[in-house]
Coordinates of C-alpha atoms in Angstrom, one line a residue:
M1 CA -27.4 -49.8 86.8
S2 CA -30.3 -47.4 86.2
S3 CA -27.7 -45.1 84.8
D4 CA -26.9 -48.1 82.0
K5 CA -30.9 -48.5 81.5
E6 CA -31.5 -44.8 80.9
K7 CA -28.9 -44.8 78.4
R8 CA -30.7 -47.8 76.9
V9 CA -33.7 -46.3 76.8
K10 CA -32.5 -43.0 75.2
K11 CA -30.7 -44.8 72.6
S12 CA -33.9 -46.9 71.8
K13 CA -36.0 -43.9 71.6
K14 CA -33.4 -42.0 69.4
E15 CA -33.2 -45.0 66.8
K16 CA -37.0 -45.2 66.6
K17 CA -37.1 -41.3 66.2
E18 CA -34.0 -41.7 63.2
K19 CA -36.2 -44.8 61.6
K20 CA -39.6 -42.9 61.6
E21 CA -37.6 -39.9 59.8
K22 CA -36.2 -41.9 57.5
K23 CA -39.5 -43.7 56.4
E24 CA -41.2 -40.2 56.1
K25 CA -38.7 -38.8 53.8
K26 CA -39.0 -41.9 52.0
E27 CA -42.6 -41.6 51.0
K28 CA -42.4 -37.6 50.7
K29 CA -39.5 -38.4 48.0
E30 CA -41.8 -41.1 46.1
K31 CA -44.9 -39.0 45.9
K32 CA -42.8 -36.4 44.7
E33 CA -41.6 -38.7 41.7
K34 CA -45.1 -39.8 41.1
R35 CA -46.1 -36.4 40.5
S36 CA -43.1 -35.3 38.2
A37 CA -43.9 -38.7 36.4
S38 CA -47.8 -37.7 35.0
P39 CA -47.1 -33.8 34.5
T40 CA -50.4 -31.5 34.7
S41 CA -48.7 -28.6 34.0
S42 CA -50.0 -27.5 29.9
E43 CA -46.2 -26.0 29.0
P44 CA -44.1 -27.3 26.4
S45 CA -41.1 -29.7 27.6
T46 CA -37.8 -27.6 27.4
K47 CA -36.0 -31.0 27.3
K48 CA -33.8 -31.0 24.4
Q49 CA -34.8 -33.9 21.6
K50 CA -32.8 -35.9 19.7
P51 CA -32.5 -34.9 15.9
T52 CA -35.3 -36.4 13.9
S53 CA -36.6 -36.4 10.2
S54 CA -39.5 -37.6 7.7
S55 CA -37.5 -40.4 6.3
S56 CA -38.9 -43.5 5.7
T57 CA -35.9 -45.4 7.3
G58 CA -36.3 -43.7 10.5
P59 CA -34.4 -40.6 12.6
T60 CA -31.4 -38.6 10.6
V61 CA -29.4 -35.7 11.0
T62 CA -28.7 -32.4 8.9
L63 CA -25.1 -31.1 8.9
L64 CA -24.5 -27.7 8.5
L65 CA -21.3 -26.3 7.2
F66 CA -20.7 -22.7 6.9
Y67 CA -18.8 -19.6 7.5
Q68 CA -19.2 -15.7 6.8
Y69 CA -16.5 -12.8 7.4
I70 CA -18.6 -8.9 8.3
E71 CA -16.5 -6.1 7.0
P72 CA -16.8 -3.7 8.4
L73 CA -16.4 -5.4 11.6
W74 CA -19.3 -5.5 14.3
S75 CA -19.6 -3.4 16.9
P76 CA -18.7 -5.0 20.5
S77 CA -22.5 -4.5 21.3
R78 CA -23.6 -6.1 17.6
H79 CA -21.4 -8.7 18.4
K80 CA -23.0 -9.3 21.9
Q81 CA -26.2 -9.3 20.4
A82 CA -24.9 -11.8 17.4
L83 CA -23.5 -14.5 20.3
S84 CA -27.0 -14.2 22.2
H85 CA -28.8 -14.6 19.2
I86 CA -27.2 -18.0 17.9
Q87 CA -27.2 -19.2 21.0
K88 CA -30.7 -18.7 21.7
T89 CA -32.4 -19.8 17.9
G90 CA -29.8 -22.7 18.0
E91 CA -31.3 -24.2 21.5
L92 CA -35.1 -23.1 20.6
Y93 CA -34.5 -25.7 17.0
N94 CA -32.5 -28.2 19.4
L95 CA -29.2 -27.7 17.5
G96 CA -26.1 -29.0 18.4
G97 CA -22.8 -28.2 17.6
R98 CA -19.7 -25.4 17.6
M99 CA -20.3 -21.7 16.7
R100 CA -17.1 -19.4 17.1
C101 CA -18.4 -15.7 17.0
A102 CA -16.3 -12.9 16.5
R103 CA -16.3 -9.4 15.3
E104 CA -15.2 -10.4 12.0
G105 CA -18.0 -13.2 11.6
L106 CA -19.1 -16.8 12.1
N107 CA -17.7 -19.7 11.5
C108 CA -20.1 -22.9 12.2
T109 CA -20.7 -26.2 12.4
I110 CA -24.0 -27.4 13.3
T111 CA -26.0 -30.4 13.6
G112 CA -30.0 -31.1 14.3
D113 CA -33.1 -32.2 12.0
R114 CA -33.8 -30.8 8.6
E115 CA -36.7 -28.6 9.6
G116 CA -34.8 -27.3 12.6
V117 CA -31.3 -26.4 10.8
E118 CA -33.2 -24.6 7.5
N119 CA -35.5 -22.6 10.3
W120 CA -32.2 -21.5 12.2
I121 CA -30.6 -20.4 8.9
K122 CA -33.7 -18.2 8.2
D123 CA -33.3 -16.7 11.5
L124 CA -29.7 -15.9 11.0
K125 CA -30.7 -14.2 7.6
S126 CA -33.3 -12.1 9.2
F127 CA -30.8 -11.2 11.8
D128 CA -28.0 -9.7 9.6
D129 CA -29.0 -9.5 5.5
T130 CA -25.2 -10.2 4.9
F131 CA -25.8 -13.9 5.4
L132 CA -28.0 -13.8 2.4
K133 CA -25.3 -14.2 0.2
T134 CA -23.3 -16.7 2.6
E135 CA -22.9 -20.4 1.1
F136 CA -24.5 -22.8 3.4
K137 CA -23.3 -26.3 3.2
L138 CA -26.0 -29.0 3.9
T139 CA -26.0 -32.5 4.5
H140 CA -28.8 -34.1 4.6
N141 CA -29.5 -37.8 6.2
L142 CA -26.7 -38.5 8.2
P143 CA -27.1 -41.2 10.8
L144 CA -28.0 -39.9 14.4
G145 CA -24.6 -40.9 15.9
Q146 CA -23.2 -38.1 13.9
S147 CA -25.0 -35.5 15.8
F148 CA -23.5 -33.2 18.4
P149 CA -25.1 -33.7 21.8
K150 CA -24.3 -29.7 22.7
L151 CA -24.7 -26.6 21.6
N152 CA -21.4 -24.4 22.2
A153 CA -21.3 -20.8 21.1
F154 CA -17.6 -19.1 21.3
K155 CA -16.7 -15.5 22.1
V156 CA -13.3 -15.2 20.5
D157 CA -10.9 -12.7 18.4
E158 CA -10.6 -14.7 14.7
I159 CA -13.3 -17.2 13.3
V160 CA -9.8 -19.2 12.5
N161 CA -7.3 -18.2 14.9
Y162 CA -4.2 -17.4 12.2
G163 CA -3.1 -14.3 15.3
L164 CA -3.9 -11.9 13.1
S165 CA -6.6 -9.8 14.6
G166 CA -7.5 -6.0 15.0
S167 CA -5.2 -4.0 13.0
R168 CA -2.8 -6.9 11.5
A169 CA -5.9 -8.6 10.0
P170 CA -5.5 -8.4 6.5
S171 CA -8.5 -6.7 4.8
I172 CA -11.1 -9.6 3.4
G173 CA -12.1 -7.2 0.5
K174 CA -8.8 -8.3 -1.1
T175 CA -8.9 -12.2 -1.0
A176 CA -8.4 -14.3 -3.7
I177 CA -9.8 -14.9 -7.2
H178 CA -12.7 -17.5 -6.1
L179 CA -12.9 -20.6 -8.3
E180 CA -15.8 -23.5 -8.8
P181 CA -14.3 -27.0 -8.1
K182 CA -14.3 -27.6 -12.2
E183 CA -12.6 -24.5 -12.7
Y184 CA -10.2 -25.2 -9.9
N185 CA -9.6 -28.4 -11.1
E186 CA -8.5 -27.3 -14.8
K187 CA -5.8 -24.3 -13.2
M188 CA -4.4 -27.2 -11.1
K189 CA -3.5 -28.9 -14.8
E190 CA -1.7 -25.5 -15.8
K191 CA 2.6 -25.4 -15.4
D192 CA 3.8 -22.0 -13.7
T193 CA 1.3 -22.9 -11.1
V194 CA 1.6 -23.8 -7.4
I195 CA -1.0 -25.2 -4.9
I196 CA -0.7 -24.2 -1.3
D197 CA -2.2 -26.5 1.3
V198 CA -3.5 -23.9 3.8
R199 CA -5.0 -27.2 5.8
N200 CA -2.4 -28.6 9.1
Y201 CA 0.2 -30.8 8.4
Y202 CA -2.1 -34.0 10.0
E203 CA -4.9 -33.4 8.1
S204 CA -3.2 -33.8 4.7
Q205 CA -1.7 -37.4 5.8
I206 CA -4.8 -38.9 4.9
G207 CA -5.9 -36.9 1.8
A208 CA -4.4 -34.1 -0.8
F209 CA -5.1 -32.8 -4.2
K210 CA -2.7 -34.8 -6.7
P211 CA -2.5 -32.9 -9.7
P212 CA -0.9 -34.3 -12.8
I213 CA 2.5 -34.5 -14.2
G214 CA 3.4 -31.3 -16.0
G215 CA 0.8 -29.1 -14.0
A216 CA 0.8 -27.2 -10.9
E217 CA 3.5 -27.9 -8.2
L218 CA 1.5 -28.8 -4.8
I219 CA 3.4 -27.2 -1.8
D220 CA 2.6 -27.9 1.9
P221 CA 3.1 -25.3 4.0
K222 CA 3.7 -28.4 6.9
M223 CA 2.0 -26.1 9.9
R224 CA 0.9 -27.8 13.2
K225 CA -1.5 -25.2 13.8
S226 CA -2.8 -22.0 11.7
T227 CA -0.8 -19.5 13.4
E228 CA 2.3 -20.7 11.8
F229 CA 1.0 -20.1 8.1
P230 CA 1.8 -15.9 8.8
A231 CA 5.3 -16.8 9.7
W232 CA 5.7 -19.5 6.7
L233 CA 4.8 -17.0 4.1
D234 CA 7.2 -14.5 5.1
L235 CA 9.6 -17.0 4.8
Q236 CA 12.3 -16.5 1.9
E237 CA 12.2 -19.9 1.1
T238 CA 8.3 -19.6 0.3
K239 CA 8.8 -16.0 -1.6
E240 CA 11.4 -18.0 -4.3
R241 CA 8.5 -21.1 -4.8
I242 CA 5.7 -18.7 -5.4
K243 CA 7.8 -16.1 -7.6
G244 CA 6.8 -15.6 -10.9
K245 CA 3.7 -18.3 -10.2
N246 CA -0.1 -18.5 -10.5
V247 CA -0.9 -19.6 -6.6
L248 CA -4.0 -21.8 -5.9
M249 CA -5.0 -22.5 -2.3
Y250 CA -7.4 -24.6 -1.1
C251 CA -8.5 -25.9 2.5
T252 CA -11.5 -28.0 4.3
G253 CA -14.3 -25.5 3.5
G254 CA -12.9 -22.4 2.3
V255 CA -12.8 -20.5 5.7
R256 CA -9.2 -20.8 6.2
C257 CA -8.2 -19.4 2.5
E258 CA -10.1 -15.9 3.1
R259 CA -7.7 -14.6 5.8
A260 CA -4.7 -16.7 4.1
S261 CA -5.1 -15.4 0.3
A262 CA -5.8 -12.0 1.9
L263 CA -2.8 -11.8 3.7
L264 CA -0.1 -13.0 0.7
R265 CA -2.4 -10.5 -1.9
G266 CA -1.7 -7.6 0.9
K267 CA 2.0 -8.6 0.7
L268 CA 2.1 -8.8 -2.7
E269 CA 0.8 -5.4 -3.3
G270 CA 3.6 -4.1 -0.4
E271 CA 6.7 -5.3 0.5
D272 CA 6.8 -8.2 -1.9
R273 CA 5.5 -6.5 -5.1
G274 CA 8.7 -7.8 -6.9
L275 CA 7.8 -11.2 -6.7
G276 CA 5.7 -11.2 -9.9
V277 CA 2.8 -13.5 -8.9
K278 CA 0.5 -13.7 -12.0
G279 CA -2.6 -14.2 -10.0
V280 CA -3.8 -15.7 -6.3
F281 CA -6.7 -18.1 -6.2
Q282 CA -8.8 -20.1 -3.8
L283 CA -11.2 -23.0 -4.0
Q284 CA -14.8 -21.7 -3.8
G285 CA -15.9 -23.9 -0.9
G286 CA -12.8 -25.8 -0.2
I287 CA -12.6 -29.7 -0.4
H288 CA -16.3 -30.2 0.6
K289 CA -17.7 -29.0 -2.3
Y290 CA -14.8 -30.3 -5.0
I291 CA -15.8 -33.8 -3.6
E292 CA -19.8 -33.4 -3.8
E293 CA -18.8 -32.2 -7.7
F294 CA -16.2 -35.1 -8.4
P295 CA -17.9 -37.9 -6.7
E296 CA -15.5 -40.2 -8.5
G297 CA -12.5 -38.3 -6.7
G298 CA -11.3 -35.8 -10.1
L299 CA -7.5 -35.2 -8.9
W300 CA -8.3 -35.7 -4.8
S301 CA -6.7 -38.5 -3.4
G302 CA -7.7 -40.0 -0.4
K303 CA -9.9 -38.5 2.4
N304 CA -10.9 -35.0 3.3
Y305 CA -10.7 -34.7 7.5
T306 CA -13.9 -33.0 8.9
F307 CA -13.5 -31.4 12.0
D308 CA -17.4 -33.1 12.4
K309 CA -18.7 -36.5 13.7
R310 CA -17.7 -37.8 10.5
F311 CA -14.3 -37.3 11.3
A312 CA -13.1 -37.8 7.2
H313 CA -14.9 -38.3 3.8
A314 CA -14.2 -39.2 0.4
G315 CA -16.5 -38.9 -3.4
L316 CA -19.6 -40.6 -2.9
S317 CA -19.0 -42.9 -5.7
L318 CA -15.6 -43.7 -4.2
E319 CA -17.1 -44.4 -0.9
K320 CA -20.3 -46.4 -2.4
E321 CA -17.5 -48.8 -4.2
G322 CA -14.9 -49.2 -1.5
K323 CA -12.8 -47.6 -3.7
V324 CA -11.3 -45.1 -1.6
E325 CA -7.3 -44.9 -2.1
V326 CA -5.9 -44.8 1.6
V327 CA -2.8 -42.5 1.4
G328 CA -2.1 -42.5 5.6
K329 CA 0.2 -44.6 7.3
C330 CA 0.0 -46.0 11.2
E331 CA 2.3 -44.1 12.9
A332 CA 3.1 -47.3 15.1
C333 CA 3.4 -49.9 12.4
L334 CA 3.5 -48.1 9.1
K335 CA 0.6 -50.3 7.6
P336 CA -2.1 -47.8 5.1
W337 CA -4.5 -46.4 7.5
D338 CA -6.5 -43.4 7.2
R339 CA -9.0 -42.9 10.3
F340 CA -7.9 -40.5 13.4
R341 CA -9.4 -42.1 16.4
G342 CA -8.7 -42.0 20.3
K343 CA -7.2 -39.2 22.1
R344 CA -3.7 -40.0 22.0
R345 CA -1.4 -37.4 20.5
C346 CA 2.2 -37.1 19.3
P347 CA 4.2 -37.0 22.4
T348 CA 6.4 -33.9 21.0
C349 CA 4.7 -31.5 19.7
G350 CA 0.8 -32.8 20.4
V351 CA -1.2 -33.2 17.0
P352 CA -3.4 -35.8 16.5
S353 CA -2.4 -39.6 16.3
L354 CA -2.7 -41.5 13.4
I355 CA -2.9 -44.8 14.5
C356 CA -4.6 -48.4 13.4
K357 CA -7.0 -50.2 15.0
E358 CA -5.1 -53.4 16.1
C359 CA -2.1 -51.1 17.6
V360 CA -5.2 -49.4 19.5
D361 CA -6.0 -52.4 20.8
R362 CA -2.5 -53.9 21.6
D363 CA -2.1 -50.7 23.1
E364 CA -5.1 -51.3 25.3
S365 CA -4.9 -54.6 26.0
G366 CA -1.3 -54.1 27.8
D367 CA -0.1 -56.8 24.4
K368 CA 2.5 -54.2 22.7
K369 CA 2.2 -50.8 24.4
I370 CA 2.6 -47.6 22.3
G371 CA 5.6 -45.9 23.5
K372 CA 6.8 -42.1 23.5
D373 CA 8.9 -42.9 20.6
V374 CA 6.2 -43.4 18.2
K375 CA 5.5 -39.7 16.7
C376 CA 3.8 -37.9 14.1
K377 CA 5.2 -38.0 10.3
L378 CA 6.5 -34.6 10.8
C379 CA 8.7 -34.8 13.8
V380 CA 10.4 -37.6 12.9
E381 CA 10.6 -36.0 9.3
E382 CA 12.1 -32.9 11.1
G383 CA 14.1 -35.2 13.3
V384 CA 12.1 -33.3 16.6
E385 CA 13.6 -34.8 19.6
S386 CA 11.5 -33.8 22.9
K387 CA 8.5 -31.4 23.4
A388 CA 11.2 -28.9 24.7
D389 CA 13.0 -29.2 21.2
W390 CA 9.6 -28.4 19.6
K391 CA 9.1 -25.4 22.1
R392 CA 12.3 -24.1 20.8
R393 CA 11.7 -24.2 17.3
E394 CA 8.2 -22.8 17.4
E395 CA 9.5 -20.2 19.5
E396 CA 12.4 -19.2 17.0
L397 CA 9.8 -19.1 14.2
M398 CA 7.2 -17.1 16.0
N399 CA 9.6 -15.3 17.4
G400 CA 11.3 -13.9 14.2
Y401 CA 7.9 -12.9 12.5
E402 CA 6.6 -11.1 15.6
E403 CA 9.9 -8.7 15.5
K404 CA 9.7 -8.5 12.1
L405 CA 6.0 -7.3 12.3
K406 CA 7.1 -5.1 15.1
V407 CA 9.7 -3.2 12.8
K408 CA 7.0 -2.8 10.0
E409 CA 4.4 -1.0 12.4
R410 CA 7.3 1.5 13.8
E411 CA 7.9 2.0 9.8
K412 CA 4.1 2.7 9.4
K413 CA 3.6 4.9 12.2
R414 CA 7.2 6.7 11.4
T415 CA 6.0 7.0 7.8
E416 CA 2.5 8.4 9.0
K417 CA 4.6 10.8 11.5
D418 CA 6.7 12.1 8.6
S419 CA 3.8 12.6 6.3
R420 CA 2.4 14.7 9.1
N421 CA 4.8 16.8 9.8
S422 CA 5.6 17.5 6.2
E423 CA 1.8 19.0 5.8
N424 CA 3.0 21.4 8.5
T425 CA 6.0 23.3 7.4
D426 CA 5.7 25.1 10.7
T427 CA 6.7 21.8 12.9
P428 CA 10.2 21.5 13.5
S429 CA 12.3 18.2 13.3
T430 CA 13.1 16.8 16.6
S431 CA 17.2 15.9 16.8
N432 CA 15.8 13.0 19.3
D433 CA 14.0 11.7 16.0
V434 CA 16.7 9.2 15.3
A435 CA 15.4 7.6 12.0
N436 CA 15.7 11.5 10.5
S437 CA 18.7 12.4 12.3
E438 CA 21.8 13.6 10.1
E439 CA 23.9 11.3 12.2
A440 CA 21.5 8.0 11.0
N441 CA 23.8 9.0 7.7
D442 CA 24.7 6.5 4.8
I443 CA 28.4 5.5 5.4
T444 CA 28.3 4.3 1.8
A445 CA 27.4 7.9 0.6
N446 CA 30.9 9.2 -0.5
V447 CA 32.4 5.6 -1.9
T448 CA 33.5 5.7 -5.4
T449 CA 34.9 2.4 -5.6
P450 CA 33.7 -1.3 -4.1
D451 CA 36.7 -3.0 -1.6
S452 CA 38.1 -6.1 -2.9
N453 CA 35.6 -9.1 -2.3
P454 CA 37.6 -11.6 -3.6
N455 CA 35.2 -14.7 -2.0
N456 CA 32.0 -12.7 -3.4
E457 CA 31.0 -13.1 0.0
T458 CA 27.1 -11.3 0.5
R459 CA 27.2 -11.5 4.2
L460 CA 28.9 -9.0 6.4
W461 CA 29.5 -8.7 10.4
I462 CA 28.3 -5.3 11.4
G463 CA 30.2 -3.9 14.9
N464 CA 30.9 -1.1 17.0
L465 CA 27.6 0.1 16.3
N466 CA 25.7 2.9 19.2
N467 CA 23.7 0.2 20.9
K468 CA 21.0 2.7 22.2
K469 CA 20.4 4.5 18.7
V470 CA 20.9 2.0 15.9
T471 CA 17.5 0.2 15.3
P472 CA 16.4 -2.5 12.5
D473 CA 14.7 0.6 11.1
N474 CA 17.4 3.0 10.5
L475 CA 20.0 0.6 9.9
I476 CA 18.8 0.3 6.2
Q477 CA 19.4 4.2 6.3
I478 CA 23.1 3.6 7.5
I479 CA 23.6 0.9 5.0
P480 CA 21.6 0.5 1.7
N481 CA 20.7 -2.4 0.2
I482 CA 20.4 -4.9 3.0
K483 CA 18.3 -7.8 2.1
F484 CA 18.0 -9.2 5.6
V485 CA 19.5 -8.8 8.9
Q486 CA 20.0 -11.1 12.1
W487 CA 19.5 -8.5 14.7
L488 CA 20.9 -9.1 18.2
Y489 CA 19.2 -7.7 21.1
G490 CA 20.7 -6.5 24.5
P491 CA 20.4 -8.2 27.9
D492 CA 17.6 -6.8 28.6
G493 CA 15.8 -7.6 24.8
K494 CA 16.6 -3.9 23.6
G495 CA 18.5 -2.1 22.0
C496 CA 21.7 -4.4 20.2
K497 CA 24.6 -6.1 21.4
G498 CA 26.4 -3.5 19.5
F499 CA 26.6 -5.9 16.3
C500 CA 24.9 -7.8 13.9
F501 CA 25.1 -9.8 10.9
V502 CA 23.4 -9.0 7.3
E503 CA 23.1 -10.4 4.0
M504 CA 23.6 -7.9 1.2
K505 CA 21.5 -7.7 -2.1
S506 CA 24.8 -8.5 -3.8
E507 CA 28.6 -9.2 -3.8
E508 CA 29.0 -5.4 -5.0
D509 CA 26.6 -3.9 -2.3
A510 CA 28.9 -6.1 0.3
G511 CA 32.0 -4.6 -1.0
R512 CA 30.6 -1.1 -1.5
A513 CA 29.3 -1.2 2.5
K514 CA 33.2 -2.6 3.4
A515 CA 34.9 0.3 1.7
G516 CA 32.7 2.9 4.2
E517 CA 34.3 1.0 7.4
G518 CA 35.3 3.8 9.6
V519 CA 32.6 6.3 8.7
K520 CA 31.6 7.9 12.4
V521 CA 27.4 7.0 12.9
F522 CA 26.0 8.2 16.2
G523 CA 29.7 9.4 17.0
R524 CA 31.2 5.6 17.0
P525 CA 32.9 4.5 13.7
V526 CA 31.4 1.2 12.1
K527 CA 33.3 -1.6 11.9
I528 CA 32.8 -3.8 8.8
N529 CA 34.0 -7.4 8.2
Y530 CA 33.1 -10.3 5.3
Q531 CA 31.4 -13.4 7.1
E532 CA 32.2 -16.5 5.6
K533 CA 28.8 -19.0 5.8
D534 CA 30.5 -21.9 7.9
G535 CA 27.8 -24.1 6.7
K536 CA 27.1 -24.6 10.5
S537 CA 24.3 -22.2 11.2
S538 CA 21.1 -21.8 9.9
W539 CA 21.3 -18.9 6.8
P540 CA 19.0 -17.0 6.4
P541 CA 18.0 -17.6 10.5
P542 CA 14.6 -17.9 11.2
N543 CA 14.6 -14.9 13.0
A544 CA 15.6 -12.8 10.2
I545 CA 14.3 -9.3 9.9
Y546 CA 13.7 -8.8 5.7
Y547 CA 13.7 -5.2 4.1

């Protein structure tokens, strides 16, 4: 019994001790909270405040949009300084938003009070005088709900992700001619002109330019992301559509057109100089500036999709009068709709879904769920059936373009090497240099009469190739006047399978190549057959390599 009594006494003491400690801890916490509620420090609070302005109607927000490319590129250390500067000064002025900072420049969407935003701009100009020429697009007196709660400065390779960083980036010194909105508006009325929408397809679903009848032709590349643009621009179909035309480009604020137009101009001055494009132009300040100068709409139809808290907007006059044309449609019920809301994305390709409020409400309540069969308009048009199907299509397009780039880069290196060798006459050429080897001979060199080509075929099957020595680089030397080749790699992803398909520039060129059949190249007699188009396979294929 005494044992039980001792246990009870010990337990009672322990409970009293714990109760006392708990009480002391609570009192200590209350005292601490009381002290923090009445600070005696003379230092100012660093806690971020809501944006304010002197507006008599209450606090408002200023929105800043801008981009600026830097040439020559910032050094790695200067890039680091720039990233630190924009982050620290942004925090100093209580700004929110997103800042993409690359060695090639800045691309920013920022909100804050008017004074803070304007002071931040002054500091940026002092940091680097390149920004003295920057076009800063400011929108004042927006509601507080359109402010960004946090500031995020990101270190990136490109201020717009085209997959063209480093040596692949076209020079910004070769961008298009920049036209102010009124000049651009007149240019859209001209014939023999095409307009390329450089934005993503889902953005164009709620608004786009609508050129007049007899004027320019609008071309939508139907991209899901900007990295697809270089590959689209390289397609033969695209080249045919811009051939002999004036090319206009536009995007939301202008930044995407800078690299896009520089890429096009670079191609027109090089491999595509024969297209005869008359000129390349872009809209200065983008749709944002055009809508400001044409508040009643001009040749713009619908709304401008934005990446800030406005989400989308139209001309001020149209919005005030409630006359904005709704050009988009709900992907679920197909009723007119132009507001991207919620987190739903296309179940096959992942772009934002355009779903009306009624369908969203019914889905959330369980009344009528939005199934996986509800896809974006582009996936419906293209017949994309699943994520795997979309992934396969994307890889075909991008891998084909990537291979073309590698071929061009190899050709460039070889040309530079040849140039260095020609400058040094004492440097002997090597027998292992396949591109310059006498074995990579022109099989049509001794052809006087083209072979019979009764069906006027231009597509050829080329076989019995030396799979270790024949490459896309030297194939054009072996068989001249190839337009493009479908190169078939070996099982290791290198060399070739020993055969390929080519499209010749003309029926006569195909006949001349056929007449050269049997000539030995790298010790093997080349075999050639006319290849009739069966209408089943895609031709030209997505991975075609053009010469």
